[in-house]
PDB file of C-alpha atoms in Angstrom:
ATOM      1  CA  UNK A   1       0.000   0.000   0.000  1.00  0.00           C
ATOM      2  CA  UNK A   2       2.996   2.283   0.918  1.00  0.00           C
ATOM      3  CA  UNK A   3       4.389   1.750  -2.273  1.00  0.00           C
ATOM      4  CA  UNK A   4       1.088   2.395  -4.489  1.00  0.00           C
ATOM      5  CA  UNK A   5       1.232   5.695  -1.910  1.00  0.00           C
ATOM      6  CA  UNK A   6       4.245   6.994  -3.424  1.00  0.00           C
ATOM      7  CA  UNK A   7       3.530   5.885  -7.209  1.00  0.00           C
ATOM      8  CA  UNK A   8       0.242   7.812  -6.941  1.00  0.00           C
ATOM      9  CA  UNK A   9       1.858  11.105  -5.059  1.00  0.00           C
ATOM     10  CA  UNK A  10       4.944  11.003  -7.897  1.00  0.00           C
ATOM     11  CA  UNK A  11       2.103  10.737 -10.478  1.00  0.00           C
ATOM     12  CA  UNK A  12       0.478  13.465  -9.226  1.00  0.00           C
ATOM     13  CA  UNK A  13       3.623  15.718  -8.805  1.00  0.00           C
ATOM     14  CA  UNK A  14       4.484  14.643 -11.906  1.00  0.00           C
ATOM     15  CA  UNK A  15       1.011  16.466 -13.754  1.00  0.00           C
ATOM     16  CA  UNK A  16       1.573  19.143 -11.922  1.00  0.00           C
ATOM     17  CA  UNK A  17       5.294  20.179 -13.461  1.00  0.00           C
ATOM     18  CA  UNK A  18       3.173  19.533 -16.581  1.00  0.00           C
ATOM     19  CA  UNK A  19       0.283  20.916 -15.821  1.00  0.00           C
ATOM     20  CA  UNK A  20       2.475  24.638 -14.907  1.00  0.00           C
ATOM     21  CA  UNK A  21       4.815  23.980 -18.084  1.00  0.00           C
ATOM     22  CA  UNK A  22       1.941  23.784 -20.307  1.00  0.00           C
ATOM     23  CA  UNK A  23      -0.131  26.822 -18.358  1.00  0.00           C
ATOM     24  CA  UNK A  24       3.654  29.121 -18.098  1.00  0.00           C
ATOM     25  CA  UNK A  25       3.652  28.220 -22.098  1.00  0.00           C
ATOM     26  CA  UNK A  26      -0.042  29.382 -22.482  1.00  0.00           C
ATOM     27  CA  UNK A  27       0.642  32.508 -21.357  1.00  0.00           C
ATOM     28  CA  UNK A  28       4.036  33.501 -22.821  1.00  0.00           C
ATOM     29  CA  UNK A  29       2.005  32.101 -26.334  1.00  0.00           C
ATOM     30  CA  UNK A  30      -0.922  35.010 -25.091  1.00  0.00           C
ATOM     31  CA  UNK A  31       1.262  37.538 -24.803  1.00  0.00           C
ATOM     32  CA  UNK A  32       2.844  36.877 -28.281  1.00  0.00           C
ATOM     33  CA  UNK A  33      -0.320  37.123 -29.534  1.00  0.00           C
ATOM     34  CA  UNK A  34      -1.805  39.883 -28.071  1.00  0.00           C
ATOM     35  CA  UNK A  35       1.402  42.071 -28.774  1.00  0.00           C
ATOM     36  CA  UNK A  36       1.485  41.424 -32.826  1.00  0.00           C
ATOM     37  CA  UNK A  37       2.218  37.654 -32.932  1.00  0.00           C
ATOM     38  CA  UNK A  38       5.213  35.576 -33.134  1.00  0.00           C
ATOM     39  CA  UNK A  39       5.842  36.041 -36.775  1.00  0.00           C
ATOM     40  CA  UNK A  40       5.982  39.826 -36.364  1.00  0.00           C
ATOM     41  CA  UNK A  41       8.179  39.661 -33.185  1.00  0.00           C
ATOM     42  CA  UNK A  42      10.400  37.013 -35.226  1.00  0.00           C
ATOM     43  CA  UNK A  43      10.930  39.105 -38.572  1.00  0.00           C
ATOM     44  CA  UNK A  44      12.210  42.058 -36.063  1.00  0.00           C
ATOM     45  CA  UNK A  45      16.025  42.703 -37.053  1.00  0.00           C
ATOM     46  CA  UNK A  46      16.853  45.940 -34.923  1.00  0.00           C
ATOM     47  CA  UNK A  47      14.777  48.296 -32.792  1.00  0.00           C
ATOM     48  CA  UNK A  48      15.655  52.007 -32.370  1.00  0.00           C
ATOM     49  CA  UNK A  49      13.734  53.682 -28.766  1.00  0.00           C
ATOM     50  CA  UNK A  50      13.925  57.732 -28.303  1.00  0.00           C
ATOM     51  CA  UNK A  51      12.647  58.888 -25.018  1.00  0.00           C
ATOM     52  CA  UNK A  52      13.653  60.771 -22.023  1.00  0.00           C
ATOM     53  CA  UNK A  53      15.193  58.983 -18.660  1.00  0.00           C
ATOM     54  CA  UNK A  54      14.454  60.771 -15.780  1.00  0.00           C
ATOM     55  CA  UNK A  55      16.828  60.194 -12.266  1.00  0.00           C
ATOM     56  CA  UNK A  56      18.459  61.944  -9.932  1.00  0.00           C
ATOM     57  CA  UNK A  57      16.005  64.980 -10.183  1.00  0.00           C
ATOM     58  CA  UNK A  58      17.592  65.184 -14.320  1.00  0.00           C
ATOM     59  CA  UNK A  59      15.972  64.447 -17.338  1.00  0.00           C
ATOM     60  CA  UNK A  60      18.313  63.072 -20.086  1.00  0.00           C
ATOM     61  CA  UNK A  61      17.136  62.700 -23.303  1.00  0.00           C
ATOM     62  CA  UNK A  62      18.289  59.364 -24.955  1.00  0.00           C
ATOM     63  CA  UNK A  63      18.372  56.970 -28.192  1.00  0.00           C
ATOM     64  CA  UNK A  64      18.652  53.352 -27.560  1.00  0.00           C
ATOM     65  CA  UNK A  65      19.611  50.799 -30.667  1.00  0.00           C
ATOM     66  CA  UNK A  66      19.803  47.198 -30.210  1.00  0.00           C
ATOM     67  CA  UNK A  67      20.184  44.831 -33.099  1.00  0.00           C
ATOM     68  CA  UNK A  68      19.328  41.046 -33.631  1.00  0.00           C
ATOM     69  CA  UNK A  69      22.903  40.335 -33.695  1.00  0.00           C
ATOM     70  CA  UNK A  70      23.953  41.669 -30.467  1.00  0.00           C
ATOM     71  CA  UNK A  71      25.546  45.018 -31.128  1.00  0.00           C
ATOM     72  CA  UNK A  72      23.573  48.066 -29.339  1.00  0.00           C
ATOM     73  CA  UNK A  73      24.640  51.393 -28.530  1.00  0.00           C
ATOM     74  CA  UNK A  74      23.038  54.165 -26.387  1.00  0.00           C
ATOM     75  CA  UNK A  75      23.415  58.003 -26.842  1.00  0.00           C
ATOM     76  CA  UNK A  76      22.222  60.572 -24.555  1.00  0.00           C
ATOM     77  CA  UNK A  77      22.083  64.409 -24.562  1.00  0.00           C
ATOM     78  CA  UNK A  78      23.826  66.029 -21.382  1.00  0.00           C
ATOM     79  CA  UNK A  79      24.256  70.017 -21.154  1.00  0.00           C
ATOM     80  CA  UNK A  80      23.246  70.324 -24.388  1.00  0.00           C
ATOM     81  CA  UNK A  81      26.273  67.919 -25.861  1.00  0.00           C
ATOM     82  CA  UNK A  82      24.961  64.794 -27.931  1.00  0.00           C
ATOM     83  CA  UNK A  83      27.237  61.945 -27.121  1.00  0.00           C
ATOM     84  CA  UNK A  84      27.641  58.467 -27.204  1.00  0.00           C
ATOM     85  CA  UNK A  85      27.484  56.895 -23.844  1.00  0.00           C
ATOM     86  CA  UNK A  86      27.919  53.016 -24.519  1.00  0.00           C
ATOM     87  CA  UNK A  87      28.065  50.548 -26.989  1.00  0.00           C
ATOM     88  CA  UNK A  88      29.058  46.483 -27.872  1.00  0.00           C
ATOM     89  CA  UNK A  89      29.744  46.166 -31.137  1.00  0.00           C
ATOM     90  CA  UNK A  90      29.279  42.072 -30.658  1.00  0.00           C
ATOM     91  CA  UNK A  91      32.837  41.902 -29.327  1.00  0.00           C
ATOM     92  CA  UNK A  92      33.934  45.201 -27.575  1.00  0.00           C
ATOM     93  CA  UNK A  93      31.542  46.793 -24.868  1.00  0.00           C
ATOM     94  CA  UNK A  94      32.575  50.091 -23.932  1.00  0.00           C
ATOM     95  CA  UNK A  95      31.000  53.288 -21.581  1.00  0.00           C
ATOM     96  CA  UNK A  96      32.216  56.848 -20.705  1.00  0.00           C
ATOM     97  CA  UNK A  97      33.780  57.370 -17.369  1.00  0.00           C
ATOM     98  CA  UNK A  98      31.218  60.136 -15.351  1.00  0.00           C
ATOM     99  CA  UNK A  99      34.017  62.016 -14.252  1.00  0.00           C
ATOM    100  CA  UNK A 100      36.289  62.236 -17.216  1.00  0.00           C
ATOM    101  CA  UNK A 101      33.755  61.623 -19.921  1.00  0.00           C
ATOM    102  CA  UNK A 102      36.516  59.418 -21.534  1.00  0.00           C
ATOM    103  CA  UNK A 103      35.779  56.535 -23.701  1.00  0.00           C
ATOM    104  CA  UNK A 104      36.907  53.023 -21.487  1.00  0.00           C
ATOM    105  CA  UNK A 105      36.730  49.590 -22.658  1.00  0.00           C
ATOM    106  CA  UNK A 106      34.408  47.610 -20.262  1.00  0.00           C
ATOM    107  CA  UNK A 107      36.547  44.099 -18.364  1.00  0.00           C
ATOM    108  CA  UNK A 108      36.494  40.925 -19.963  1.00  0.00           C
ATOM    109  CA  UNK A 109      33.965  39.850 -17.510  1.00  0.00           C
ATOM    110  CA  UNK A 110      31.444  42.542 -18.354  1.00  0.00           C
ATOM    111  CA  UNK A 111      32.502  42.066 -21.950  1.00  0.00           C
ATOM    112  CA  UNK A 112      30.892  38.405 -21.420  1.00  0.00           C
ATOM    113  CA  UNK A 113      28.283  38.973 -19.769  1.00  0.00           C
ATOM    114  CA  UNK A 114      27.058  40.986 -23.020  1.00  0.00           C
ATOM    115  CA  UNK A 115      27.582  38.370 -25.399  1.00  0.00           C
ATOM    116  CA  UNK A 116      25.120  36.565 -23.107  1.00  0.00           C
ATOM    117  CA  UNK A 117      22.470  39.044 -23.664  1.00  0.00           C
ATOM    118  CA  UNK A 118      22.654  38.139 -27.512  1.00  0.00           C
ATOM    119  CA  UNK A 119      19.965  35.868 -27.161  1.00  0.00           C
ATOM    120  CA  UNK A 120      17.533  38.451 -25.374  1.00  0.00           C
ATOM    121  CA  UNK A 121      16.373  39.937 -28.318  1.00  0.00           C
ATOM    122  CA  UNK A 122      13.845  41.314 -29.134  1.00  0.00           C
ATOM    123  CA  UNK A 123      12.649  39.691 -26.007  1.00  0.00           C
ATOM    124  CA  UNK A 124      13.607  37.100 -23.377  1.00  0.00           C
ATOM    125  CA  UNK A 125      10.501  35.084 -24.250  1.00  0.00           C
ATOM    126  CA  UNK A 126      10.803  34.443 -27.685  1.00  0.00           C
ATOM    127  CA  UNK A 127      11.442  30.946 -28.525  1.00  0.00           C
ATOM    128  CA  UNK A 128      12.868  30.549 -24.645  1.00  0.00           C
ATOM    129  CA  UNK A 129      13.489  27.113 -25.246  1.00  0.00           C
ATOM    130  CA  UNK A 130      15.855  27.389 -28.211  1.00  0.00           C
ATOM    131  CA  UNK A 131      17.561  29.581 -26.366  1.00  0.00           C
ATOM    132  CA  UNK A 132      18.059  27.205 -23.514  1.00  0.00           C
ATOM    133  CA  UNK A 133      16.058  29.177 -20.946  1.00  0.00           C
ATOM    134  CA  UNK A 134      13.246  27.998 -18.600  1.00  0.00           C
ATOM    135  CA  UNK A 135      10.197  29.481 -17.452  1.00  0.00           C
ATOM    136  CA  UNK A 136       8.032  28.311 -14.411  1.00  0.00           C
ATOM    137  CA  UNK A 137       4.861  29.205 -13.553  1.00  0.00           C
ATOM    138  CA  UNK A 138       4.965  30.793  -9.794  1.00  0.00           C
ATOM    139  CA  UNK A 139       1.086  31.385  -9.572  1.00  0.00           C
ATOM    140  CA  UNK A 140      -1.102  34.150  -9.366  1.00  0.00           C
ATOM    141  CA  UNK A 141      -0.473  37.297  -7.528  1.00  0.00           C
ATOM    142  CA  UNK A 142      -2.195  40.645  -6.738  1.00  0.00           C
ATOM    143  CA  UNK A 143       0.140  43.374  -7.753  1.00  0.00           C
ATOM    144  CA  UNK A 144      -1.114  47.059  -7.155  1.00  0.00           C
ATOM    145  CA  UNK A 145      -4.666  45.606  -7.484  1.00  0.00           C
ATOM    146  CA  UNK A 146      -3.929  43.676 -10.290  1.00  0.00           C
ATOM    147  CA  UNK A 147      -4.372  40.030 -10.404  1.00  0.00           C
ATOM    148  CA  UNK A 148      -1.068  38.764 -12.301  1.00  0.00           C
ATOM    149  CA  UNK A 149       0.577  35.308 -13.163  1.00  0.00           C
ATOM    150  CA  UNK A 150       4.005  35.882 -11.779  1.00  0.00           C
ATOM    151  CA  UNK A 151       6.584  33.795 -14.059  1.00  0.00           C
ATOM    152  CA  UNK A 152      10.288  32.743 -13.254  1.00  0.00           C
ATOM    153  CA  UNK A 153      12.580  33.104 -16.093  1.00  0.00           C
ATOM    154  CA  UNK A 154      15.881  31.389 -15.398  1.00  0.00           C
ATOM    155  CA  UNK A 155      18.306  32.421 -18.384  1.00  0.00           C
ATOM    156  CA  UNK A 156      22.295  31.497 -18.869  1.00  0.00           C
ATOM    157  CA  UNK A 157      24.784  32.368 -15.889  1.00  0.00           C
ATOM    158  CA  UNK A 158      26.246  35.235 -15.849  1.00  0.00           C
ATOM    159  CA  UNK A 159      29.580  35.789 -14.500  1.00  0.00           C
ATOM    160  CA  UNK A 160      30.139  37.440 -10.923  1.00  0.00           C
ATOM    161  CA  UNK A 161      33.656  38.107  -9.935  1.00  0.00           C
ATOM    162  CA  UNK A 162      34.990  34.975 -11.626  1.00  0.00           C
ATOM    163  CA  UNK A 163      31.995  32.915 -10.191  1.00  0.00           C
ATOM    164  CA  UNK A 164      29.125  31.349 -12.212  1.00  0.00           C
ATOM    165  CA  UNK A 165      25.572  33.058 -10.774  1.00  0.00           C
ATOM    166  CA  UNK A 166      22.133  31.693 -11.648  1.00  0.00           C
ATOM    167  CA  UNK A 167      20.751  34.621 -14.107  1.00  0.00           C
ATOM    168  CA  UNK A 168      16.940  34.695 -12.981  1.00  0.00           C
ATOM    169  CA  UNK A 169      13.907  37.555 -13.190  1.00  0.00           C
ATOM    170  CA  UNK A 170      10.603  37.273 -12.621  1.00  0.00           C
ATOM    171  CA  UNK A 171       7.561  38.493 -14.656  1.00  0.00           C
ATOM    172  CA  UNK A 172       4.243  39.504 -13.561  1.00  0.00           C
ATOM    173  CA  UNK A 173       1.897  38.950 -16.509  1.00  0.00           C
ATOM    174  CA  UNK A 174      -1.933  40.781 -16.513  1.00  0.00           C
ATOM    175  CA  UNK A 175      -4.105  38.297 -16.019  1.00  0.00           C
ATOM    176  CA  UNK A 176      -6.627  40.243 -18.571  1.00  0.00           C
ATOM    177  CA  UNK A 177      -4.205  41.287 -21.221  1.00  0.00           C
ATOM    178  CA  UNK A 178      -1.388  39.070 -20.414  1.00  0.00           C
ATOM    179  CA  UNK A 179       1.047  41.691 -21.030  1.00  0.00           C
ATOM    180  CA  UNK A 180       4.081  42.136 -18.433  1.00  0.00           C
ATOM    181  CA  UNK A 181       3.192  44.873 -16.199  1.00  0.00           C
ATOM    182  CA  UNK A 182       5.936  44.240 -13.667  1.00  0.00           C
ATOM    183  CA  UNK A 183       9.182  42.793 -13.398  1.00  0.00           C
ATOM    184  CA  UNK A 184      11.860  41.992 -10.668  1.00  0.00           C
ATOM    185  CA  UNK A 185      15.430  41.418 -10.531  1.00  0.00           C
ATOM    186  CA  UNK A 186      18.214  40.984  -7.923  1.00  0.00           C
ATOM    187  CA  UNK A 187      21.726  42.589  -7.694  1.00  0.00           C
ATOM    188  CA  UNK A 188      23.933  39.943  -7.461  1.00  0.00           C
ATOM    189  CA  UNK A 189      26.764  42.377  -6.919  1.00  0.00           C
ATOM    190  CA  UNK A 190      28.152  45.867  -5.170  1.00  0.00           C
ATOM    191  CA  UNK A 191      26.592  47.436  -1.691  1.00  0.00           C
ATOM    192  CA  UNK A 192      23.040  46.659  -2.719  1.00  0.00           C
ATOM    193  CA  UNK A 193      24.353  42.689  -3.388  1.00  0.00           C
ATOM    194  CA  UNK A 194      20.611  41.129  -2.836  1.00  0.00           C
ATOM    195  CA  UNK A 195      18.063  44.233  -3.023  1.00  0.00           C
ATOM    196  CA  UNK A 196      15.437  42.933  -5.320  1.00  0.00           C
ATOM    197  CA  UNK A 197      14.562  45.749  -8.030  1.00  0.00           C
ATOM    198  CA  UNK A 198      10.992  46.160  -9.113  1.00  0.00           C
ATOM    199  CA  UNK A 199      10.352  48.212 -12.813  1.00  0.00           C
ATOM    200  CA  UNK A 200       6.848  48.989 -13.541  1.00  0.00           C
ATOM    201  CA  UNK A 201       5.973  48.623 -16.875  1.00  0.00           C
ATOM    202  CA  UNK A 202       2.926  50.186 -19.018  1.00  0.00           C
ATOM    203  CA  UNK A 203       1.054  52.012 -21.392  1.00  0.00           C
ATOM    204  CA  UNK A 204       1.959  49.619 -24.446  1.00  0.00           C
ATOM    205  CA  UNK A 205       1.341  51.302 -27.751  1.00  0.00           C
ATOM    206  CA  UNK A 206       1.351  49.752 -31.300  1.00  0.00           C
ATOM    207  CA  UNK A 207       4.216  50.210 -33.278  1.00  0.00           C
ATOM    208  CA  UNK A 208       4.397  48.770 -37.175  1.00  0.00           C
ATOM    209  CA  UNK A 209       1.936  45.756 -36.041  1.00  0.00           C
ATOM    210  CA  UNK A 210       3.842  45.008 -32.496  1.00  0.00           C
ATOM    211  CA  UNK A 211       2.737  46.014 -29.346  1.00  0.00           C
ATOM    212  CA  UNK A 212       5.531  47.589 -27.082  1.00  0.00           C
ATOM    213  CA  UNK A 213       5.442  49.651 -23.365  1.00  0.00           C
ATOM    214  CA  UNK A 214       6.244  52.692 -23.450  1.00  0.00           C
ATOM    215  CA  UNK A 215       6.958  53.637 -20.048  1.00  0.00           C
ATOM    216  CA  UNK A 216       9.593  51.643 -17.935  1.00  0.00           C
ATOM    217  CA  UNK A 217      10.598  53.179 -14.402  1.00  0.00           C
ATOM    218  CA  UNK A 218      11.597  52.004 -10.983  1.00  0.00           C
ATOM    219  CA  UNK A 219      13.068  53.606  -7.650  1.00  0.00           C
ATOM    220  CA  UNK A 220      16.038  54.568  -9.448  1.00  0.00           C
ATOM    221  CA  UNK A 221      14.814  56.033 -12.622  1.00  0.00           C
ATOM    222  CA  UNK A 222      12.125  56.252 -15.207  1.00  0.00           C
ATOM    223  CA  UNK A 223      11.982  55.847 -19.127  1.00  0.00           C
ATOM    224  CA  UNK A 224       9.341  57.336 -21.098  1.00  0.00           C
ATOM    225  CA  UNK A 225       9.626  56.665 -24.856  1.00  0.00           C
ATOM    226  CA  UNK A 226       8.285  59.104 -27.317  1.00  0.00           C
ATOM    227  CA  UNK A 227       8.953  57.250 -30.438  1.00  0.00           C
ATOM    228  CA  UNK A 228      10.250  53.389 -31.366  1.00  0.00           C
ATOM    229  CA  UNK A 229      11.744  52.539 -34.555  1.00  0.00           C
ATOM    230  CA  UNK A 230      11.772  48.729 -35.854  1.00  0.00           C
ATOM    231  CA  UNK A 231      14.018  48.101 -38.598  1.00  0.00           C
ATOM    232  CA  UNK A 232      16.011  51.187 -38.352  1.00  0.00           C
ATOM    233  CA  UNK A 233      19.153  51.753 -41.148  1.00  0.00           C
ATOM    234  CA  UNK A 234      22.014  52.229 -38.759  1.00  0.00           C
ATOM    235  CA  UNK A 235      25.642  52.988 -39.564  1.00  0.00           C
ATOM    236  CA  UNK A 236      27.339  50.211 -37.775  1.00  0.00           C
ATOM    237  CA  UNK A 237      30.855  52.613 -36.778  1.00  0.00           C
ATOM    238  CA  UNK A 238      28.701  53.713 -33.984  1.00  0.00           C
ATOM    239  CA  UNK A 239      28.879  50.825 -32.432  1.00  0.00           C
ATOM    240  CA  UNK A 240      32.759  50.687 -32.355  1.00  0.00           C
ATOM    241  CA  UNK A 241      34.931  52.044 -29.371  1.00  0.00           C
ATOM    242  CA  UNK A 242      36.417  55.330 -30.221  1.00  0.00           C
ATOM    243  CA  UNK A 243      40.233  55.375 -30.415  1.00  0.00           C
ATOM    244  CA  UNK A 244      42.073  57.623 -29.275  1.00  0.00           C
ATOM    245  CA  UNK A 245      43.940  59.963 -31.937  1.00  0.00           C
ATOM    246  CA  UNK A 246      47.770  59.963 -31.816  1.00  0.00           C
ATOM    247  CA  UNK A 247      48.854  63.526 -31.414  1.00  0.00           C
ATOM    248  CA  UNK A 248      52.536  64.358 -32.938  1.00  0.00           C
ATOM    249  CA  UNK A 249      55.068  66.064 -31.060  1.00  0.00           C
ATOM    250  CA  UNK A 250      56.203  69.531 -32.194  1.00  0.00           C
ATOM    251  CA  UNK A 251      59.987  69.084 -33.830  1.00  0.00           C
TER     252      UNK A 251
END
């Protein structure tokens, strides 16, 4: 009897992964769907979003590009200079330093972690399991007086100072519109190693057939897009680090 105990309780454990797989898969296929459909998402080979980021009491205006093959590059508007404030051109990543404003090439470990982020676009969700990611459903949560399936996306390691650290986020889908609406993430390094960041995100808008929010803010700061670009023609030397030019001594 013990034994015909355990074979049922397995069994039943057993539909229940399934039963979670199937219902996590459900809604990721819902949200696909109801934000222009997987063919749309899948025909997407670069996206270009101008907005304004708002922190620190500062609004910065801003132009993000990211491309299907990795490379992305983001340049911002500060005191009335138009720079370029980071970019990974697929093998270099590279940022300005705040205080000198100088061009510096990011470590091989942040380098890395990049490449990793290939597979994110145009989003996470898209064809997770070719990608080699996993998604479980948590269950349903009431965010903000929203009822929400909350979903656990577990994507590849990323490296931590030389260490190997699960890469894992969580997604709160509308139950109505099945749309994320909030997500949450955990610094894994620095003096907030562990704080759990929550971004809000909303008012989706239709762009070209696809569906995209465009407002994106947490504690720390706040994105509001004013226009998004699919597609966009992009001259790929802006992804590249700038060298520096060699100036000749005087004879």
């Amino acid at each position: 009897m013990n034994a015909l105990k355990s074979i049922l309780v397995a069994l039943v454990l057993a539909l229940s992964s399934s039963f979670y797989a199937q219902t996590a898969d459900e809604i990721i296929n819902n949200y696909f769907e109801n934000t222009g459909g997987k063919d749309n998402w899948e025909k997407l080979e670069g996206i270009e979003m101008i907005g304004v980021m708002k922190m620190q009491n500062m609004e910065i205006p801003f132009e993000q590009v990211m491309t299907k093959d990795g490379k992305q590059v983001v340049t911002i508007e500060l005191q009335g200079n138009r720079m370029v404030w980071s970019a990974f051109d697929g093998e270099t990543s590279w940022q300005r330093n705040q205080m000198t404003m100088e061009a510096e090439k990011s470590d091989n470990e942040a380098t890395e972690n990049m490449k990793k982020q290939v597979k994110d676009f145009p989003d996470p969700f898209l064809n997770y399991k070719d990608k080699g990611y996993a998604v479980e459903l948590i269950g349903k949560e009431t965010v903000d007086g929203t009822e929400t399936f909350k979903i656990k996306l577990t994507k590849d390691p990323v490296l931590v100072n030389g260490e190997s650290v699960p890469s894992i986020t969580h997604y709160y889908f509308d139950t109505e519109n099945f749309v994320p609406i909030i997500v949450e993430t955990e610094i894994n390094e620095g003096e907030m190693k562990g704080k759990i960041v929550k971004s809000s995100i909303s008012d989706y808008q239709e762009v070209n057939g696809v569906y995209f929010p465009f407002t994106v803010g947490s504690e720390f700061q706040t994105m509001n897009f004013k226009e998004i670009k699919l597609n966009p023609e992009v001259d790929t030397a802006v992804f590249a680090f700038p060298e520096k030019k060699e100036v000749k001594e005087k004879e």
